[in-house]
Coordinates of N, CA and C in Angstrom, one line a residue:
Chain A
G915 N 0.8 -1.2 0.0 CA 0.0 0.0 0.0 C 0.9 1.2 0.0
N916 N 0.2 2.4 -0.1 CA 0.9 3.7 -0.1 C 1.3 4.1 1.3
S917 N 2.4 4.8 1.4 CA 2.8 5.3 2.7 C 3.6 6.6 2.4
V918 N 3.6 7.4 3.5 CA 4.4 8.7 3.4 C 5.2 8.8 4.7
T919 N 6.5 9.0 4.6 CA 7.3 9.1 5.8 C 7.9 10.5 5.8
Q920 N 7.7 11.2 6.9 CA 8.2 12.6 7.1 C 9.2 12.6 8.2
M921 N 10.1 13.6 8.0 CA 11.1 13.9 9.0 C 10.4 14.1 10.3
E922 N 11.0 13.5 11.4 CA 10.4 13.7 12.7 C 10.6 15.1 13.2
G923 N 9.7 15.6 14.0 CA 9.8 16.9 14.6 C 9.9 16.8 16.1
P924 N 9.7 17.8 16.8 CA 9.5 19.2 16.2 C 10.7 19.8 15.7
V925 N 10.6 20.8 14.9 CA 11.7 21.6 14.3 C 11.6 23.0 14.9
T926 N 12.7 23.5 15.4 CA 12.7 24.9 15.9 C 13.8 25.6 15.2
L927 N 13.4 26.7 14.6 CA 14.4 27.5 13.9 C 14.3 29.0 14.3
S928 N 15.4 29.7 14.1 CA 15.4 31.2 14.2 C 14.9 31.8 13.0
E929 N 14.3 33.0 13.1 CA 13.8 33.7 11.9 C 14.9 33.9 10.9
E930 N 14.5 33.7 9.7 CA 15.4 33.9 8.5 C 16.3 32.7 8.3
A931 N 16.2 31.6 9.1 CA 16.9 30.4 8.9 C 16.4 29.6 7.7
F932 N 17.2 28.7 7.1 CA 16.8 27.8 6.0 C 16.0 26.6 6.6
L933 N 14.9 26.3 5.9 CA 14.1 25.2 6.3 C 14.1 24.1 5.3
T934 N 14.3 22.8 5.8 CA 14.1 21.6 5.0 C 13.3 20.7 5.9
I935 N 12.2 20.2 5.3 CA 11.4 19.1 6.0 C 11.4 17.9 5.0
N936 N 12.0 16.8 5.3 CA 12.1 15.7 4.4 C 10.8 14.9 4.3
C937 N 10.6 14.4 3.1 CA 9.4 13.6 2.9 C 9.7 12.5 1.8
T938 N 9.5 11.3 2.1 CA 9.7 10.2 1.2 C 8.4 9.4 1.1
Y939 N 8.2 8.8 0.0 CA 6.9 8.1 -0.2 C 7.1 6.7 -0.8
T940 N 6.1 5.9 -0.6 CA 6.0 4.6 -1.3 C 4.6 4.6 -2.0
A941 N 4.6 4.3 -3.2 CA 3.3 4.2 -3.9 C 3.4 3.2 -5.1
T942 N 2.2 2.6 -5.4 CA 2.2 1.6 -6.5 C 2.2 2.2 -7.9
G943 N 1.6 3.4 -8.0 CA 1.5 4.0 -9.3 C 2.3 5.3 -9.4
Y944 N 1.6 6.3 -10.0 CA 2.3 7.6 -10.2 C 1.5 8.6 -9.5
P945 N 1.8 8.8 -8.2 CA 0.9 9.6 -7.4 C 1.1 11.1 -7.6
S946 N 0.2 11.9 -7.2 CA 0.4 13.4 -7.0 C 0.9 13.6 -5.6
L947 N 1.7 14.6 -5.4 CA 2.3 14.8 -4.1 C 1.9 16.2 -3.6
F948 N 1.7 16.3 -2.3 CA 1.2 17.6 -1.7 C 1.9 17.9 -0.4
W949 N 2.0 19.2 -0.1 CA 2.3 19.6 1.2 C 1.1 20.4 1.7
Y950 N 0.6 20.1 2.9 CA -0.4 20.8 3.6 C 0.1 21.5 4.8
V951 N -0.5 22.6 5.2 CA -0.1 23.3 6.4 C -1.3 23.5 7.3
Q952 N -1.1 23.3 8.6 CA -2.1 23.5 9.6 C -1.7 24.5 10.6
Y953 N -2.2 25.7 10.6 CA -1.9 26.7 11.6 C -2.7 26.4 12.8
P954 N -2.3 26.9 14.0 CA -3.0 26.6 15.2 C -4.5 26.9 15.2
G955 N -5.3 25.9 15.5 CA -6.7 26.1 15.5 C -7.4 26.1 14.2
E956 N -6.7 25.8 13.1 CA -7.3 25.9 11.8 C -7.3 24.5 11.1
G957 N -7.9 24.4 10.0 CA -7.9 23.2 9.2 C -6.6 23.0 8.4
L958 N -6.6 22.0 7.6 CA -5.5 21.7 6.6 C -5.7 22.6 5.4
Q959 N -4.6 23.3 5.1 CA -4.6 24.1 3.9 C -3.6 23.6 2.9
L960 N -3.9 23.5 1.6 CA -2.9 23.1 0.6 C -1.9 24.2 0.5
L961 N -0.6 23.8 0.7 CA 0.5 24.7 0.5 C 1.0 24.7 -0.9
L962 N 1.3 23.5 -1.4 CA 1.8 23.3 -2.8 C 1.6 21.9 -3.2
K963 N 1.7 21.7 -4.5 CA 1.5 20.3 -5.0 C 2.4 20.1 -6.3
A964 N 2.6 18.8 -6.6 CA 3.3 18.5 -7.9 C 2.6 17.2 -8.4
T965 N 2.3 17.1 -9.7 CA 1.6 16.0 -10.2 C 2.4 15.0 -11.0
K966 N 3.6 15.4 -11.3 CA 4.4 14.4 -12.1 C 5.9 14.6 -11.8
A967 N 6.7 13.6 -12.1 CA 8.1 13.7 -11.8 C 8.8 14.9 -12.4
D968 N 9.7 15.5 -11.5 CA 10.5 16.7 -11.8 C 9.6 18.0 -11.7
D969 N 8.4 17.9 -11.5 CA 7.6 19.1 -11.2 C 8.0 19.8 -10.0
K970 N 8.0 21.1 -9.9 CA 8.3 21.8 -8.7 C 7.1 22.6 -8.3
G971 N 6.6 22.3 -7.1 CA 5.5 23.1 -6.5 C 6.1 24.2 -5.7
S972 N 5.4 25.4 -5.8 CA 5.9 26.5 -5.0 C 4.8 27.4 -4.6
N973 N 4.9 28.0 -3.4 CA 3.9 28.9 -2.9 C 4.4 29.6 -1.6
K974 N 4.2 30.9 -1.5 CA 4.6 31.6 -0.3 C 6.1 31.4 0.1
G975 N 7.0 31.2 -0.9 CA 8.4 31.1 -0.6 C 8.8 29.6 -0.4
F976 N 7.8 28.7 -0.2 CA 8.1 27.3 0.0 C 8.2 26.6 -1.4
E977 N 9.1 25.6 -1.5 CA 9.2 24.9 -2.7 C 9.4 23.4 -2.4
A978 N 9.0 22.5 -3.3 CA 9.3 21.1 -3.2 C 9.3 20.5 -4.6
T979 N 10.2 19.7 -4.9 CA 10.4 19.1 -6.2 C 10.1 17.6 -6.1
Y980 N 9.3 17.1 -7.0 CA 8.9 15.7 -7.1 C 10.1 14.9 -7.7
R981 N 10.7 14.1 -6.9 CA 11.9 13.3 -7.3 C 11.5 11.9 -7.4
K982 N 11.2 11.4 -8.6 CA 10.8 10.0 -8.7 C 12.0 9.0 -8.4
E983 N 13.2 9.4 -8.7 CA 14.3 8.5 -8.6 C 14.6 8.2 -7.1
T984 N 14.3 9.2 -6.3 CA 14.6 9.1 -4.8 C 13.2 9.0 -4.0
T985 N 12.1 8.9 -4.7 CA 10.8 8.9 -4.2 C 10.7 9.9 -3.0
S986 N 11.0 11.2 -3.3 CA 11.0 12.2 -2.3 C 10.3 13.5 -2.8
F987 N 9.9 14.3 -1.8 CA 9.2 15.5 -2.0 C 9.5 16.4 -0.9
H988 N 10.8 16.8 -0.7 CA 11.2 17.6 0.4 C 10.8 19.0 0.4
L989 N 10.3 19.6 1.5 CA 9.9 20.9 1.5 C 11.0 21.8 2.0
E990 N 11.2 23.0 1.2 CA 12.3 23.9 1.6 C 11.7 25.3 1.6
K991 N 12.4 26.1 2.4 CA 12.1 27.6 2.3 C 13.4 28.3 2.7
G992 N 13.8 29.3 2.0 CA 15.1 29.9 2.2 C 15.2 30.7 3.4
S993 N 14.1 31.3 3.9 CA 14.2 32.2 5.0 C 12.8 32.2 5.7
V994 N 12.7 31.5 6.8 CA 11.4 31.3 7.5 C 11.1 32.5 8.4
Q995 N 9.8 32.7 8.6 CA 9.3 33.8 9.4 C 8.5 33.2 10.6
V996 N 8.4 34.0 11.6 CA 7.6 33.6 12.8 C 6.2 33.1 12.3
S997 N 5.6 33.7 11.4 CA 4.3 33.4 10.9 C 4.2 32.0 10.2
D998 N 5.4 31.4 9.9 CA 5.4 30.1 9.3 C 5.3 29.0 10.3
S999 N 5.2 29.3 11.6 CA 5.1 28.3 12.6 C 3.7 27.6 12.5
A1000 N 3.8 26.3 12.3 CA 2.6 25.5 12.0 C 3.0 24.0 11.9
V1001 N 2.0 23.2 11.7 CA 2.3 21.8 11.4 C 2.3 21.5 9.9
Y1002 N 3.2 20.9 9.3 CA 3.3 20.6 7.9 C 3.2 19.1 7.6
F1003 N 2.3 18.8 6.7 CA 2.0 17.4 6.3 C 2.3 17.2 4.9
C1004 N 3.0 16.1 4.6 CA 3.3 15.7 3.3 C 2.2 14.6 3.0
A1005 N 1.7 14.6 1.8 CA 0.7 13.6 1.4 C 0.8 13.3 -0.1
L1006 N 0.2 12.1 -0.4 CA 0.1 11.7 -1.8 C -1.3 11.2 -2.1
S1007 N -1.7 11.3 -3.3 CA -2.9 10.7 -3.8 C -2.7 10.0 -5.1
E1008 N -3.4 8.9 -5.3 CA -3.3 8.2 -6.6 C -4.3 8.7 -7.6
S1009 N -4.1 8.6 -8.8 CA -5.0 9.1 -9.8 C -6.3 8.4 -9.8
T1010 N -6.3 7.1 -9.4 CA -7.6 6.3 -9.4 C -8.6 6.8 -8.4
N1011 N -8.2 7.5 -7.3 CA -9.1 8.1 -6.4 C -8.4 9.4 -5.9
A1012 N -8.6 10.4 -6.6 CA -7.7 11.6 -6.4 C -8.0 12.2 -5.0
G1013 N -9.1 12.0 -4.4 CA -9.3 12.6 -3.1 C -8.9 11.8 -1.9
K1014 N -8.5 10.5 -2.2 CA -8.1 9.7 -1.1 C -6.6 9.8 -0.9
S1015 N -6.3 10.6 0.1 CA -4.9 10.9 0.3 C -4.3 10.2 1.4
T1016 N -3.0 9.9 1.3 CA -2.3 9.2 2.4 C -1.3 10.3 3.0
F1017 N -1.4 10.5 4.3 CA -0.6 11.6 4.9 C 0.5 11.0 5.7
G1018 N 1.6 11.9 5.8 CA 2.6 11.6 6.7 C 2.2 12.1 8.1
D1019 N 3.1 11.9 9.1 CA 2.8 12.1 10.5 C 2.7 13.6 10.8
G1020 N 3.2 14.4 10.0 CA 3.2 15.9 10.3 C 4.5 16.3 11.0
T1021 N 4.9 17.5 10.7 CA 6.1 18.0 11.4 C 5.8 19.4 11.9
T1022 N 6.0 19.6 13.2 CA 5.7 20.8 13.8 C 6.9 21.8 13.7
L1023 N 6.7 22.9 13.1 CA 7.7 23.9 13.0 C 7.4 25.1 13.9
T1024 N 8.4 25.4 14.7 CA 8.3 26.7 15.5 C 9.5 27.6 15.1
V1025 N 9.1 28.8 14.7 CA 10.1 29.8 14.3 C 10.2 30.9 15.4
K1026 N 11.4 31.1 15.9 CA 11.5 32.0 17.0 C 12.1 33.3 16.5
P1027 N 11.7 34.5 17.0 CA 12.2 35.7 16.5 C 13.6 35.9 16.9
Chain B
E396 N -12.8 33.7 -0.5 CA -12.5 32.4 -1.1 C -13.5 31.4 -0.5
P397 N -14.0 30.5 -1.4 CA -15.0 29.5 -0.8 C -14.3 28.6 0.2
E398 N -15.1 28.2 1.2 CA -14.5 27.3 2.2 C -15.5 26.2 2.6
V399 N -14.9 25.2 3.2 CA -15.7 24.1 3.8 C -15.9 24.4 5.2
T400 N -17.2 24.4 5.7 CA -17.5 24.7 7.1 C -17.9 23.5 7.8
Q401 N -17.5 23.3 9.0 CA -17.8 22.2 9.8 C -18.4 22.6 11.2
T402 N -19.4 21.9 11.6 CA -20.0 22.1 12.9 C -20.2 20.7 13.6
P403 N -20.1 20.7 14.9 CA -19.6 21.7 15.8 C -18.1 21.7 15.8
S404 N -17.5 22.7 16.3 CA -16.0 22.7 16.4 C -15.5 21.8 17.4
H405 N -16.3 21.6 18.5 CA -15.9 20.6 19.5 C -17.1 20.0 20.1
Q406 N -17.1 18.7 20.3 CA -18.3 18.0 20.9 C -17.7 17.0 21.9
V407 N -18.3 17.1 23.1 CA -18.0 16.1 24.1 C -19.2 15.2 24.3
T408 N -19.0 13.9 24.3 CA -20.1 13.0 24.5 C -19.8 11.8 25.4
Q409 N -20.8 11.2 25.8 CA -20.6 10.0 26.6 C -20.4 8.8 25.7
M410 N -19.6 7.8 26.1 CA -19.5 6.6 25.4 C -20.8 5.9 25.2
G411 N -21.1 5.4 24.0 CA -22.3 4.8 23.6 C -23.4 5.7 23.0
Q412 N -23.1 7.0 23.1 CA -24.0 8.0 22.5 C -23.8 8.1 21.0
E413 N -24.8 8.5 20.3 CA -24.7 8.8 18.9 C -24.2 10.3 18.7
V414 N -23.4 10.4 17.7 CA -22.9 11.8 17.3 C -23.1 12.0 15.9
I415 N -23.5 13.2 15.5 CA -23.5 13.6 14.1 C -22.6 14.8 13.9
L416 N -21.7 14.7 13.0 CA -20.8 15.8 12.7 C -21.3 16.3 11.3
R417 N -21.3 17.7 11.2 CA -21.9 18.3 10.0 C -20.8 19.0 9.2
C418 N -21.0 19.0 7.9 CA -20.1 19.7 7.0 C -20.9 20.3 5.9
V419 N -20.5 21.5 5.5 CA -21.1 22.2 4.3 C -19.9 22.3 3.3
P420 N -19.9 21.4 2.3 CA -18.8 21.5 1.3 C -19.0 22.8 0.4
I421 N -18.0 23.0 -0.4 CA -18.0 24.1 -1.4 C -19.1 23.8 -2.4
S422 N -19.9 24.8 -2.7 CA -21.2 24.5 -3.4 C -21.1 23.8 -4.7
N423 N -20.1 24.0 -5.5 CA -20.1 23.4 -6.8 C -19.2 22.1 -6.8
H424 N -18.7 21.7 -5.6 CA -17.9 20.5 -5.6 C -18.8 19.2 -5.6
L425 N -18.2 18.2 -6.2 CA -18.9 17.0 -6.4 C -18.5 15.8 -5.6
Y426 N -17.3 15.8 -5.0 CA -16.7 14.7 -4.3 C -16.5 15.2 -2.8
F427 N -16.9 14.3 -1.9 CA -16.8 14.7 -0.5 C -16.1 13.6 0.3
Y428 N -15.4 14.0 1.4 CA -14.6 13.1 2.1 C -14.7 13.4 3.6
W429 N -14.4 12.3 4.4 CA -14.2 12.5 5.8 C -12.8 11.8 6.1
Y430 N -12.0 12.6 6.9 CA -10.8 12.1 7.4 C -10.8 12.3 8.9
R431 N -9.9 11.5 9.6 CA -9.8 11.8 11.1 C -8.3 11.8 11.5
Q432 N -8.1 12.5 12.6 CA -6.8 12.5 13.1 C -6.9 12.3 14.7
I433 N -6.5 11.2 15.1 CA -6.4 10.9 16.5 C -5.2 11.7 17.0
L434 N -5.3 12.3 18.2 CA -4.3 13.2 18.7 C -2.9 12.6 18.7
G435 N -2.0 13.3 18.0 CA -0.6 12.8 17.9 C -0.4 11.8 16.8
Q436 N -1.4 11.4 16.0 CA -1.2 10.4 15.0 C -1.5 11.0 13.6
K437 N -1.5 10.2 12.6 CA -1.6 10.6 11.3 C -3.0 11.0 10.9
V438 N -3.2 11.8 9.9 CA -4.5 12.1 9.3 C -4.8 10.9 8.5
E439 N -6.0 10.3 8.7 CA -6.4 9.0 8.1 C -7.7 9.2 7.3
F440 N -7.7 8.6 6.1 CA -8.9 8.6 5.2 C -9.9 7.7 5.9
L441 N -11.2 8.2 5.9 CA -12.3 7.4 6.3 C -13.2 6.9 5.2
V442 N -13.6 7.9 4.4 CA -14.7 7.6 3.4 C -14.7 8.7 2.3
S443 N -15.0 8.3 1.1 CA -15.3 9.2 0.0 C -16.7 9.0 -0.5
F444 N -17.3 10.0 -1.0 CA -18.8 10.1 -1.3 C -18.9 10.8 -2.6
Y445 N -19.6 10.2 -3.5 CA -19.9 10.8 -4.8 C -21.2 10.4 -5.4
N446 N -22.0 11.3 -6.0 CA -23.2 10.9 -6.6 C -24.1 10.2 -5.6
N447 N -24.2 10.7 -4.4 CA -25.1 10.2 -3.3 C -24.8 8.8 -2.9
E448 N -23.5 8.4 -3.1 CA -23.2 7.1 -2.5 C -21.7 7.0 -2.1
I449 N -21.4 6.1 -1.3 CA -20.0 5.9 -0.9 C -19.2 5.3 -2.0
S450 N -18.1 5.9 -2.4 CA -17.3 5.4 -3.5 C -16.1 4.6 -2.9
E451 N -15.7 4.9 -1.7 CA -14.6 4.1 -1.1 C -14.6 4.3 0.4
K452 N -14.3 3.3 1.1 CA -14.2 3.5 2.6 C -13.0 2.7 3.1
S453 N -12.4 3.2 4.2 CA -11.3 2.5 4.8 C -11.8 1.4 5.8
E454 N -10.8 0.7 6.3 CA -11.1 -0.3 7.3 C -11.7 0.3 8.6
I455 N -11.3 1.5 8.8 CA -11.7 2.2 10.0 C -13.3 2.4 10.0
F456 N -13.8 2.7 8.8 CA -15.2 3.0 8.6 C -16.0 1.8 8.7
D457 N -16.3 1.3 9.9 CA -17.1 0.1 10.1 C -18.6 0.5 10.2
D458 N -19.3 -0.5 10.7 CA -20.8 -0.4 10.7 C -21.3 0.7 11.6
Q459 N -20.4 1.2 12.5 CA -20.8 2.2 13.4 C -20.8 3.6 12.8
F460 N -20.2 3.7 11.6 CA -20.1 5.0 10.9 C -21.1 5.0 9.7
S461 N -21.7 6.1 9.4 CA -22.4 6.3 8.2 C -22.3 7.7 7.8
V462 N -22.5 7.9 6.5 CA -22.5 9.3 5.9 C -23.7 9.5 5.0
E463 N -24.2 10.7 5.0 CA -25.2 11.0 4.0 C -25.2 12.5 3.7
R464 N -25.9 12.8 2.6 CA -26.0 14.2 2.1 C -27.5 14.4 2.0
P465 N -28.1 14.8 3.1 CA -29.6 14.7 3.2 C -30.3 15.8 2.4
D466 N -29.7 16.9 2.1 CA -30.4 18.0 1.5 C -29.6 18.7 0.4
G467 N -28.7 18.0 -0.2 CA -27.9 18.6 -1.3 C -26.9 19.7 -0.8
S468 N -26.9 20.0 0.5 CA -26.0 21.0 1.0 C -25.1 20.4 2.1
N469 N -25.7 19.9 3.1 CA -24.9 19.3 4.2 C -24.4 17.9 3.9
F470 N -23.3 17.6 4.5 CA -22.7 16.3 4.3 C -22.3 15.8 5.7
T471 N -23.0 14.8 6.2 CA -22.9 14.4 7.6 C -22.2 13.1 7.8
L472 N -21.5 13.0 9.0 CA -20.9 11.8 9.5 C -21.5 11.4 10.8
K473 N -22.1 10.2 10.8 CA -22.8 9.8 12.0 C -22.0 8.6 12.6
I474 N -21.8 8.7 13.9 CA -21.2 7.6 14.7 C -22.3 7.1 15.6
R475 N -22.7 5.9 15.4 CA -23.9 5.4 16.0 C -23.8 5.2 17.5
S476 N -22.7 4.6 18.0 CA -22.5 4.3 19.4 C -21.0 4.6 19.6
T477 N -20.7 5.7 20.1 CA -19.3 6.2 20.2 C -18.5 5.3 21.2
K478 N -17.2 5.1 20.9 CA -16.3 4.5 21.8 C -15.2 5.5 22.2
L479 N -14.5 5.1 23.2 CA -13.4 6.0 23.7 C -12.4 6.3 22.5
E480 N -12.2 5.3 21.7 CA -11.1 5.4 20.7 C -11.6 6.2 19.5
D481 N -12.9 6.6 19.5 CA -13.4 7.5 18.4 C -13.0 9.0 18.7
S482 N -12.4 9.2 19.9 CA -12.0 10.6 20.2 C -10.9 11.0 19.2
A483 N -11.2 12.1 18.5 CA -10.3 12.5 17.4 C -10.7 13.8 16.8
M484 N -9.9 14.4 15.9 CA -10.4 15.5 15.1 C -10.9 14.9 13.8
Y485 N -12.1 15.3 13.4 CA -12.6 14.8 12.2 C -12.6 16.0 11.1
F486 N -12.0 15.7 10.0 CA -12.0 16.7 8.9 C -12.9 16.3 7.8
C487 N -13.6 17.2 7.3 CA -14.4 17.1 6.1 C -13.6 17.8 5.0
A488 N -13.7 17.2 3.8 CA -13.0 17.8 2.6 C -13.9 17.7 1.4
S489 N -13.7 18.5 0.4 CA -14.5 18.4 -0.8 C -13.5 18.7 -2.0
R490 N -13.9 18.2 -3.2 CA -13.1 18.3 -4.4 C -14.1 18.6 -5.5
L491 N -13.6 19.4 -6.5 CA -14.4 19.9 -7.5 C -14.9 18.8 -8.4
G492 N -14.0 18.0 -9.0 CA -14.5 16.9 -9.9 C -13.3 16.3 -10.6
S493 N -13.6 15.5 -11.6 CA -12.6 14.8 -12.3 C -11.5 15.7 -12.8
G494 N -10.3 15.2 -12.7 CA -9.2 16.0 -13.1 C -8.7 17.0 -12.1
A495 N -9.5 17.3 -11.1 CA -9.1 18.3 -10.1 C -8.8 17.5 -8.8
N496 N -7.5 17.3 -8.5 CA -7.2 16.5 -7.4 C -6.9 17.2 -6.1
V497 N -7.3 18.5 -6.1 CA -7.0 19.3 -4.9 C -8.2 19.3 -3.9
L498 N -7.9 18.9 -2.7 CA -8.9 18.8 -1.7 C -8.9 20.2 -0.9
T499 N -10.2 20.6 -0.6 CA -10.3 21.7 0.3 C -10.9 21.2 1.6
F500 N -10.1 21.4 2.7 CA -10.5 20.9 4.0 C -11.2 21.9 4.8
G501 N -12.1 21.4 5.7 CA -12.6 22.3 6.7 C -11.7 22.4 7.9
A502 N -12.1 23.2 8.9 CA -11.3 23.4 10.1 C -11.3 22.2 11.1
G503 N -12.2 21.3 10.9 CA -12.3 20.1 11.7 C -13.3 20.2 12.9
S504 N -13.7 19.1 13.3 CA -14.6 19.0 14.5 C -13.9 18.1 15.5
R505 N -13.6 18.6 16.7 CA -13.0 17.8 17.7 C -14.0 17.0 18.5
L506 N -13.9 15.7 18.5 CA -14.8 14.8 19.2 C -14.1 14.3 20.4
T507 N -14.7 14.5 21.6 CA -14.1 13.9 22.8 C -15.2 12.9 23.4
V508 N -14.8 11.7 23.5 CA -15.7 10.7 24.1 C -15.2 10.3 25.5
L509 N -16.1 10.5 26.4 CA -15.8 10.2 27.8 C -16.3 8.9 28.3

């Protein structure tokens, strides 16, 4: 079956530091890959996505590249802000049921001023 | 921006009681989902719903669970006889349709079973 493995947290960074959250996946087909963010007290929001190998998703300064050869989709941001403090979830979905997503455990990011 | 709304935001219930969690998906979306997240664990798929019927369900979604779209607007999750292990955050999500694989999630309903 499908699975997503995320870098364990929590992660604590100083403002303007570089962020990487690792994500690797196992899937039988050719999944779409997603990063979701959950701010305190809120629901899951789509941060970025990539639907095929070598695609790069980007949004709000965050980037992730779909690497089929390493089955990875690592999240990066060059300079984090306090407002980026949240829980980040890596997820995948298969084309056969696009809404049925498999999630990673989530990584809690805290950015200190 | 259109959003998925869920009520209640938090419900506390006694073990064995029935609970209904409500969701209003985005109005032109055709596919609906329930996920749950037990505290400290992964977000897990429960069920998908399309064209007024369940299209797929997980092992978690046993006979205690049911979903319906009673009025073309609300999408509900019913737990017939709650157990302690049903305590979790339940997320509703919707998706526009074929070819659109982006889910829009609600803020979640926290269920606490005592």
